[in-house]
Coordinates of C-alpha atoms in Angstrom, one line a residue:
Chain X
X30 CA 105.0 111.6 100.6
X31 CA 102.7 112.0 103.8
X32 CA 101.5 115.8 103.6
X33 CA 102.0 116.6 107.3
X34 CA 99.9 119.9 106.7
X35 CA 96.9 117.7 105.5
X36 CA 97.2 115.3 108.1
X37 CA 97.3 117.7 111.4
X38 CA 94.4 119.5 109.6
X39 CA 92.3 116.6 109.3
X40 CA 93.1 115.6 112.7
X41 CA 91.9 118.8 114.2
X42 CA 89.0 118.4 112.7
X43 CA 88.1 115.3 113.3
X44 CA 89.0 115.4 117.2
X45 CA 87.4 118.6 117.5
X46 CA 84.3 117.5 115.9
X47 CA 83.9 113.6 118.4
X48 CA 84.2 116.5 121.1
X49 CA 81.9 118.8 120.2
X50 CA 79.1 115.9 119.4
X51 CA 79.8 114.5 122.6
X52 CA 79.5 117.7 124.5
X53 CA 76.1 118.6 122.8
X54 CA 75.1 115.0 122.8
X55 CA 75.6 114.7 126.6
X56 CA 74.2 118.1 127.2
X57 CA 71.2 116.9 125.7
X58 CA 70.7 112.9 126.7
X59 CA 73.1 112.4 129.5
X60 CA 73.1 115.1 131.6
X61 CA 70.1 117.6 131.6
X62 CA 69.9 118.1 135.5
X63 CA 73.7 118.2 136.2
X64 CA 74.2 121.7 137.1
X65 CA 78.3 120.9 138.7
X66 CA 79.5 120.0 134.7
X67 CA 77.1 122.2 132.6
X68 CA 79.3 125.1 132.6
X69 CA 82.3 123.1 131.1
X70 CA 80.2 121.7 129.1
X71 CA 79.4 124.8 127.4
X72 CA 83.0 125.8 127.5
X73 CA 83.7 122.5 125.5
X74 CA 80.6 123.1 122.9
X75 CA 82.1 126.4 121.8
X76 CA 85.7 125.6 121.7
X77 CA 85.3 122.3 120.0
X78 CA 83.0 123.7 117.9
X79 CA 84.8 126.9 116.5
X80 CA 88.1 124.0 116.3
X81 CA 85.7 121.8 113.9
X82 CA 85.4 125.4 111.8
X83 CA 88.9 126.2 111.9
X84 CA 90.1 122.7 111.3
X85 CA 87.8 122.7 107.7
X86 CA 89.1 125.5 106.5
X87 CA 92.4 124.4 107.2
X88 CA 91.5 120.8 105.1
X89 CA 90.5 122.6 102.4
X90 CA 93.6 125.5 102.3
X91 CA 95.9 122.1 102.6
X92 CA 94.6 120.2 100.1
X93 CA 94.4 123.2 97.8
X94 CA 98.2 123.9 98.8
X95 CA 98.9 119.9 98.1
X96 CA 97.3 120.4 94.4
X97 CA 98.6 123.7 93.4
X98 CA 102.0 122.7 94.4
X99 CA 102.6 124.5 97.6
X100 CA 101.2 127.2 100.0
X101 CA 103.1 129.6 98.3
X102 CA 100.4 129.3 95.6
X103 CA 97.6 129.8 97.5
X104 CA 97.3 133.6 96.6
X105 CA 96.5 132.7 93.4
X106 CA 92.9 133.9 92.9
X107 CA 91.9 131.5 89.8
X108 CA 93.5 128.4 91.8
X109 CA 90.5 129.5 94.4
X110 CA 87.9 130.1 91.2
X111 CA 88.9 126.6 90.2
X112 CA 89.1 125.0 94.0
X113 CA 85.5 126.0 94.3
X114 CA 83.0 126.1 91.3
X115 CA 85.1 123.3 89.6
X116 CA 85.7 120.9 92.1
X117 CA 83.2 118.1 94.1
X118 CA 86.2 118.3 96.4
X119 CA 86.0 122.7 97.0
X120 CA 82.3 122.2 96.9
X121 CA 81.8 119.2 99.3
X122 CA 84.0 121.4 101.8
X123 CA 81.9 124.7 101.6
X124 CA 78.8 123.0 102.7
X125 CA 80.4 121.7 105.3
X126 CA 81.9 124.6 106.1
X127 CA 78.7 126.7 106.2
X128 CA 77.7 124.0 108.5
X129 CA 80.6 124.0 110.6
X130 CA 79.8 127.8 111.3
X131 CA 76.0 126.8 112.1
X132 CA 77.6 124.9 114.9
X133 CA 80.0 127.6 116.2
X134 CA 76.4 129.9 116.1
X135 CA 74.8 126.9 118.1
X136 CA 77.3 126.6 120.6
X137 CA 77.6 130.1 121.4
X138 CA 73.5 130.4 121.6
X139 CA 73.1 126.9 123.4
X140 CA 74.8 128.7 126.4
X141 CA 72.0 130.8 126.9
X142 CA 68.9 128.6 125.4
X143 CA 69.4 124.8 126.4
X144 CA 66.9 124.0 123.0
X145 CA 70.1 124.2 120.7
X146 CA 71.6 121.8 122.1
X147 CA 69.2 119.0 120.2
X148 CA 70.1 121.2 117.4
X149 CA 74.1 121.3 117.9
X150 CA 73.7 117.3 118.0
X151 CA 72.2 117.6 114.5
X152 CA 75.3 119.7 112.8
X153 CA 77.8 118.3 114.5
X154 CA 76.3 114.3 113.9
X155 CA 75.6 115.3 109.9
X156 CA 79.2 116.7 110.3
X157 CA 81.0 113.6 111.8
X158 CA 79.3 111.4 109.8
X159 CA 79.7 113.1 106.6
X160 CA 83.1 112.3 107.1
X161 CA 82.2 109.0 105.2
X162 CA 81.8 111.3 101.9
X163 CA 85.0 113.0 102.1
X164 CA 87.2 110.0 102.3
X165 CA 88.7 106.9 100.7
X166 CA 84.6 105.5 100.7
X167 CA 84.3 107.6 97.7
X168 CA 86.5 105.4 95.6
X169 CA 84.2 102.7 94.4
X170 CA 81.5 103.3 92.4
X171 CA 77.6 101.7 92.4
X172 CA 76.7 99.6 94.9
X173 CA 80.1 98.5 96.8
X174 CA 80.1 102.1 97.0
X175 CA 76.6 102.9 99.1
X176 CA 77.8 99.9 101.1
X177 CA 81.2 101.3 101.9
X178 CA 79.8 104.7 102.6
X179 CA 77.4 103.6 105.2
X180 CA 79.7 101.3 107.1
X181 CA 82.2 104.2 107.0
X182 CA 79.2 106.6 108.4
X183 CA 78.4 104.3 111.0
X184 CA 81.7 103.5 112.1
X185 CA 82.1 107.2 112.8
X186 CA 79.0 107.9 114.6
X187 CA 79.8 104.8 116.6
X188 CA 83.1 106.4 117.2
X189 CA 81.7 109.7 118.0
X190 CA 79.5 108.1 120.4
X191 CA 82.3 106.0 122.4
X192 CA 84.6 108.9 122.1
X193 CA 82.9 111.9 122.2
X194 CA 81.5 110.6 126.1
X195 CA 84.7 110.4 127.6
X196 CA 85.3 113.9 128.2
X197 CA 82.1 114.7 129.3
X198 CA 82.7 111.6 132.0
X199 CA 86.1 113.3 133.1
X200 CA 84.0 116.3 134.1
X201 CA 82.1 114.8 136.0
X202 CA 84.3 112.5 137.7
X203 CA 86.2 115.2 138.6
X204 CA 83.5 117.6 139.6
X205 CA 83.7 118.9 143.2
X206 CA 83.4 115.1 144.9
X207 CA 80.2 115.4 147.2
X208 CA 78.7 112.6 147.5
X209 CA 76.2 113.0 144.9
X210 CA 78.2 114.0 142.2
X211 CA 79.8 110.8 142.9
X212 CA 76.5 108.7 143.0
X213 CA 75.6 110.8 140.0
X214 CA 79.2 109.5 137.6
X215 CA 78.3 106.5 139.1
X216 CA 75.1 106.1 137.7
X217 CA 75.7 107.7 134.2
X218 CA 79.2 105.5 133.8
X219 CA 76.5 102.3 134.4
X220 CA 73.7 103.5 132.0
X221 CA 76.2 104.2 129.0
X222 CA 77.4 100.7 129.5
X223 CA 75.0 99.5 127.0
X224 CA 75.6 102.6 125.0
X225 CA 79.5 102.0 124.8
X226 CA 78.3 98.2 123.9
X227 CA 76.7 98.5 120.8
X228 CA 79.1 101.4 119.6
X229 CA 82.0 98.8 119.8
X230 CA 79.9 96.3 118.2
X231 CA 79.4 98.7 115.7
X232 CA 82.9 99.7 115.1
X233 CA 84.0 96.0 114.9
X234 CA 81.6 94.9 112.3
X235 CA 81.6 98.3 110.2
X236 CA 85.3 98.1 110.4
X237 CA 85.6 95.0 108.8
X238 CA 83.5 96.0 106.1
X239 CA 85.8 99.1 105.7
X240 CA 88.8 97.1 105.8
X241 CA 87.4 94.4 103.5
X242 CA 87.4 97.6 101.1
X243 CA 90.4 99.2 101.9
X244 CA 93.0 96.1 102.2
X245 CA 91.4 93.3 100.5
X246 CA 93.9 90.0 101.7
X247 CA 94.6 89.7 105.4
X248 CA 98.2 88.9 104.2
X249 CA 98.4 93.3 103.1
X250 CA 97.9 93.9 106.5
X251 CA 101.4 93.0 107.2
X252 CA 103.2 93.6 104.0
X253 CA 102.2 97.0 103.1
X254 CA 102.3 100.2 104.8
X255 CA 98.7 101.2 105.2
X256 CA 97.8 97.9 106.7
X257 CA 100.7 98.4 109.3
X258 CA 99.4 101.4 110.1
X259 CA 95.5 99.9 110.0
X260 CA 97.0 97.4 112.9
X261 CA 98.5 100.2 115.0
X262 CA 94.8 101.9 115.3
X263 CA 94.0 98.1 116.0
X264 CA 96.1 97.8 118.6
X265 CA 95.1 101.3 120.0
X266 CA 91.3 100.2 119.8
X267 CA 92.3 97.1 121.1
X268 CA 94.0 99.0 124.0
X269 CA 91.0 101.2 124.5
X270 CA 88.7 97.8 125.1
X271 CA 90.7 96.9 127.5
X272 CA 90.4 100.1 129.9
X273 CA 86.9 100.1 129.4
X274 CA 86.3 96.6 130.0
X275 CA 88.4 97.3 133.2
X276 CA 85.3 99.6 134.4
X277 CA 82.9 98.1 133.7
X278 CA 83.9 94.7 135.4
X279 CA 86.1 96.4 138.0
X280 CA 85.8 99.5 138.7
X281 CA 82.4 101.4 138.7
X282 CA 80.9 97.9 140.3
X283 CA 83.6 98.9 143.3
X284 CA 82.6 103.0 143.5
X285 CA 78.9 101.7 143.2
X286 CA 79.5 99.7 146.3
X287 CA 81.5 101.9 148.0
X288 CA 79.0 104.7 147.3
X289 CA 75.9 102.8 148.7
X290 CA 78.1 101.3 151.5
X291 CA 79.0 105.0 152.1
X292 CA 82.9 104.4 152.2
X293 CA 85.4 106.6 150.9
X294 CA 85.3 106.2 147.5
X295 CA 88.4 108.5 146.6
X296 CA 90.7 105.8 145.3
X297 CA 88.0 104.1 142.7
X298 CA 87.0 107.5 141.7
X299 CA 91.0 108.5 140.9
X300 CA 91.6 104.7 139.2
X301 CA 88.2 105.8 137.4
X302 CA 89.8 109.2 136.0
X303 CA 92.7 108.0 135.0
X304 CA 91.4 105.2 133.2
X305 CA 89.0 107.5 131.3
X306 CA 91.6 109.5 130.5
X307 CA 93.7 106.5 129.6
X308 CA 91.0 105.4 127.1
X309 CA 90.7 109.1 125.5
X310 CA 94.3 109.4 124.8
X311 CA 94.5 106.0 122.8
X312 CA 91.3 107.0 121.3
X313 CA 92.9 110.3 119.9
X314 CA 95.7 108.1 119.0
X315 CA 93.5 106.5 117.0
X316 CA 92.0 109.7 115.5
X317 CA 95.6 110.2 114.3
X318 CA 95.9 107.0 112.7
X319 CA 93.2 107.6 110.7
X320 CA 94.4 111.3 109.6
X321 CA 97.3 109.4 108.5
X322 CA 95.9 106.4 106.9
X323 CA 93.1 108.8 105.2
X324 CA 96.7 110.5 103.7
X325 CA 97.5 107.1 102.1
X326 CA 96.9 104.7 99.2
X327 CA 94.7 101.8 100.7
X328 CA 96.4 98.4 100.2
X329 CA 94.3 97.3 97.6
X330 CA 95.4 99.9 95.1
X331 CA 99.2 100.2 96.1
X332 CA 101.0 97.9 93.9
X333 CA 98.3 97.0 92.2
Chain G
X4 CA 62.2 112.9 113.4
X5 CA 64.8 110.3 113.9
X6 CA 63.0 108.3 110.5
X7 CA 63.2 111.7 108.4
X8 CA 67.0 112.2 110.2
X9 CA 67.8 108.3 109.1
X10 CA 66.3 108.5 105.8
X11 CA 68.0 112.1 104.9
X12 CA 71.2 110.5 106.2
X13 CA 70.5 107.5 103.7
X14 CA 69.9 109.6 101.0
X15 CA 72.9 111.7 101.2
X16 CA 75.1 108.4 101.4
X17 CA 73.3 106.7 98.3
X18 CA 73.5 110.0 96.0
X19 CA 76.6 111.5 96.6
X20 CA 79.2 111.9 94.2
X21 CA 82.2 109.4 94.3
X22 CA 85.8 110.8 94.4
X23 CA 87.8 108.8 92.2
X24 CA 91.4 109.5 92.3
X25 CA 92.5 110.2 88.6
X26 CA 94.2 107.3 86.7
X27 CA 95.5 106.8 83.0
X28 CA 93.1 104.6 80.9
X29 CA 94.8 105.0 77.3
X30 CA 97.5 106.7 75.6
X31 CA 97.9 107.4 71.8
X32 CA 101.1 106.1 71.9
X33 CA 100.0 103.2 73.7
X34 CA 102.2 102.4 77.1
X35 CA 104.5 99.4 76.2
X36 CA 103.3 99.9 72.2
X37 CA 106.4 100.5 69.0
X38 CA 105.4 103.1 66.8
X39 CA 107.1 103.3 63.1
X40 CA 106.1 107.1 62.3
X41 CA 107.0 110.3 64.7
X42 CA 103.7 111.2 66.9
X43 CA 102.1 114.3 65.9
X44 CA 101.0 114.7 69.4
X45 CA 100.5 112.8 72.9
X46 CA 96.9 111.5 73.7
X47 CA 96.3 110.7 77.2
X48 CA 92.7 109.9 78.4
X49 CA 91.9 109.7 82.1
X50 CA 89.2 107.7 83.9
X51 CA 87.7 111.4 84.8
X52 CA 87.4 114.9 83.2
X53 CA 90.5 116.6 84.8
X54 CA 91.2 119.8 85.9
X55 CA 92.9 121.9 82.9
X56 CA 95.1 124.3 84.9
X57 CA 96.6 121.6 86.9
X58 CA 98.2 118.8 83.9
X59 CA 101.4 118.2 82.8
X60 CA 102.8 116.2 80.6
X61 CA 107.0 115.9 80.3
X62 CA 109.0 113.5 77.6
X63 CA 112.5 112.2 78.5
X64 CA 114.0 111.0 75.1
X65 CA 116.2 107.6 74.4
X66 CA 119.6 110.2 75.3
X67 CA 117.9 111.0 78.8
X68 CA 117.5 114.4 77.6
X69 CA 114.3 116.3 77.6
X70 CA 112.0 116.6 74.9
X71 CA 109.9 120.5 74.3
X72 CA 106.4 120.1 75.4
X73 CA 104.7 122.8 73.3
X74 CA 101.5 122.8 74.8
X75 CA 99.6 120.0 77.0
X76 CA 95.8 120.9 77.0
X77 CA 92.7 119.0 78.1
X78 CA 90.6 118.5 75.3
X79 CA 87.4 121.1 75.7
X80 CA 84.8 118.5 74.0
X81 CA 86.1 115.7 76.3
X82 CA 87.7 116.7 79.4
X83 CA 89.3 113.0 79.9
X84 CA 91.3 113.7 76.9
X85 CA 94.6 115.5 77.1
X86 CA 96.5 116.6 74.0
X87 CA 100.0 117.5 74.2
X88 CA 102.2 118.8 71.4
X89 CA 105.7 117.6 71.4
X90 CA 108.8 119.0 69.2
X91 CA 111.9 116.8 69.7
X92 CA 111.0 113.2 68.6
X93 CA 113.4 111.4 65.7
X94 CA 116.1 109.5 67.5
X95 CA 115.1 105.9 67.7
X96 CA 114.8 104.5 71.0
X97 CA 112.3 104.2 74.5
X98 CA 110.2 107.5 75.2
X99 CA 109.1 108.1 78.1
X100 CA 106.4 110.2 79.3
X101 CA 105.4 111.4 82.7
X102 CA 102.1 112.9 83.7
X103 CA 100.1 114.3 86.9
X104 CA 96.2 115.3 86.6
X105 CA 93.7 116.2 89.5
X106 CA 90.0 115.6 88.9
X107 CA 87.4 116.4 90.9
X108 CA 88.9 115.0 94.0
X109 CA 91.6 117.8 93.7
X110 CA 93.7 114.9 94.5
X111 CA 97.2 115.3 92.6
X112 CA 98.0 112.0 91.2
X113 CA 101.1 111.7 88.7
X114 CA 102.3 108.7 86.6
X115 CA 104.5 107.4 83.8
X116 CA 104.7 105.1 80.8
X117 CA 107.5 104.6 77.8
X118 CA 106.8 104.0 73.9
X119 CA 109.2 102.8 71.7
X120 CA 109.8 104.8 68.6
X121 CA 111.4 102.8 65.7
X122 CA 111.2 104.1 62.2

């Protein structure tokens, strides 16, 4: 019953759109001065970015193909008529389309003018967390509704935040190693400590509200298929806590040291990579996990 | 700017337009209900006005065999409703009726309930 179409669609959208927030966000609050990563940076703005654009339209073709019956009906020019004046669904997806090319125009001017940037945070933030209107928080009305929404729109710009980072911290740790670049991940890993603390926070509470919503009785959570899958993306989280914990207590205390003690800091900067990339690999995991779940009837209304 | 950005943000949340997936409220046959005359017609009415090209409606008589649906169109007054002609009905027995509708979600949900005719 899972519409495999749908669900890769709606994972390339939503990883290409933690990536291009964290790549503006960085290039605007994390990184102004740091000339070795800027140029990747930019690379990873304007892919991500056209990604986010290709990855809409291919939500909205998918889920026009899932409701006409098949791709083979796509062709048909009144399903498209009906798709997009008729629909909240075909309309909610044009804005954000027309938004998702705003950012692809942002990226590609951002390159030259770093004053975009702030603006490329904008589109892709409203984007990532409008996310929350597009979704399974749409299914109550009133006010369980407006609270579900906003947990659901926090939860993603919490999850933008955490995620969105870690590529931006791979290119830096793996910038040319000079000393400075070193002293330079060092300090940035540190300062988005507290950062990275309140997004987990965040995602915790908010996604207990979300699951409160979505699963109702702990007991689901074992005895029906969504809250399986809702415990694999816990375990994944779970997972990703644990790597970053590890650097934080471990391992960017140890390059700190052996950066002001001016020893080779090679090995802690290699545990550091992989680690990273460790914690970005569950976290697209994850990303998938939600593609899927977003695909399925929340335990609260299957069997119901 | 990061009030007016919160506030806008906020807004958006609080006003937008919830996307119900489409479900069955009533049926004239009623689901589970024993009729003594032959239906004229089907009445389904969904929680949501749903989208007209994309219902069906299909009967499977007491013999297992399908029943001619004549026509199965959403009422233009009330776009809930759906009215669906049905030649075929006569034997005694269970009826059962299956149905998908999108609405606004352009989610396609389908569904099924029996009647009982007894004359």
């Amino acid at each position: 019953m899972i519409d495999v179409g749908l669900v890769a669609a709606r994972f390339v959208h939503y990883a290409a759109l933690v990536l291009a927030f964290g790549a503006f966000a960085y290039a605007s609050f994390g990184d102004r001065a740091g000339a070795a990563v800027s140029p990747r940076l930019r690379r990873l703005a304007i892919v991500s970015s056209l990604a986010v654009l290709v990855g809409s339209l291919a939500v909205l073709v998918a889920t026009a193909a899932g409701l006409a019956g098949g791709y083979g009906a796509l062709g048909d020019a009144g399903l498209w008529s009906t798709v997009l004046f008729d629909t909240d669904f075909g309309q909610v997806w044009s804005a954000r389309l027309l938004l998702a090319s705003t950012l692809v125009a942002v990226a590609l001017v951002s390159a030259r003018a770093g004053v975009f940037r702030t603006a490329g945070v904008f589109a892709a933030g409203a984007l990532l967390v409008s996310v929350a209107l597009t979704g399974h928080a749409q299914v109550e009305a009133g006010a369980a509704g407006v609270v579900h929404r906003i947990a659901d729109a926090v939860h993603l710009a919490a999850a933008g935040i955490w995620l969105g980072a870690l590529v931006p911290f791979l290119f830096l740790l793996s910038a040319r190693s000079s000393q400075e670049s070193s002293s330079a991940a060092a300090e940035r890993l540190v300062a988005f400590h507290h950062v990275g603390l309140v997004a987990v926070l965040l995602l915790v509470s908010t996604g207990v509200v979300n699951s409160w919503f979505l699963v109702g009785a702990p007991a689901r959570l074992f005895d029906t298929a969504y809250g399986q899958l809702l415990l694999v993306k816990l375990a994944l989280f779970a997972g990703m806590l644990g790597l970053a914990a590890g650097n934080r207590l471990r391992y960017v205390p140890a390059l700190s040291r052996q950066l002001d003690g001016r020893e080779d800091a090679m090995a802690s900067l290699k545990r550091l990579r992989l680690q990273v990339r460790g914690e970005f690999l569950l976290g697209m995991l994850a990303l998938l996990a939600v593609a899927v779940l977003g695909s399925m009837e929340p335990a609260t209304e299957s069997g119901a | 700017m990061r009030i007016i950005t919160l506030a806008a943000t906020a807004a958006v949340l609080v006003a937008a337009p919830a996307f119900a997936h489409t479900k069955l409220v009533t049926a004239n046959p009623a689901p589970n209900a024993t009729v003594k005359a032959v239906p004229e017609r089907l009445q389904i009415t969904f929680n949501e006005p749903v989208l007209p090209r994309f219902v069906t409606v299909a009967v499977t008589g007491p013999d297992g065999k399908k029943l001619h649906v004549a026509s199965a169109q959403v009422d233009p007054k009330n776009r809930s409703k759906v009215n669906a002609v049905v030649h075929g009905f006569g034997r005694a027995g269970a009826y059962r009726v299956e149905w998908s509708a999108a609405g606004s979600d352009m989610h396609r949900m389908n569904g099924s309930y029996s009647f009982t005719l007894r004359p």
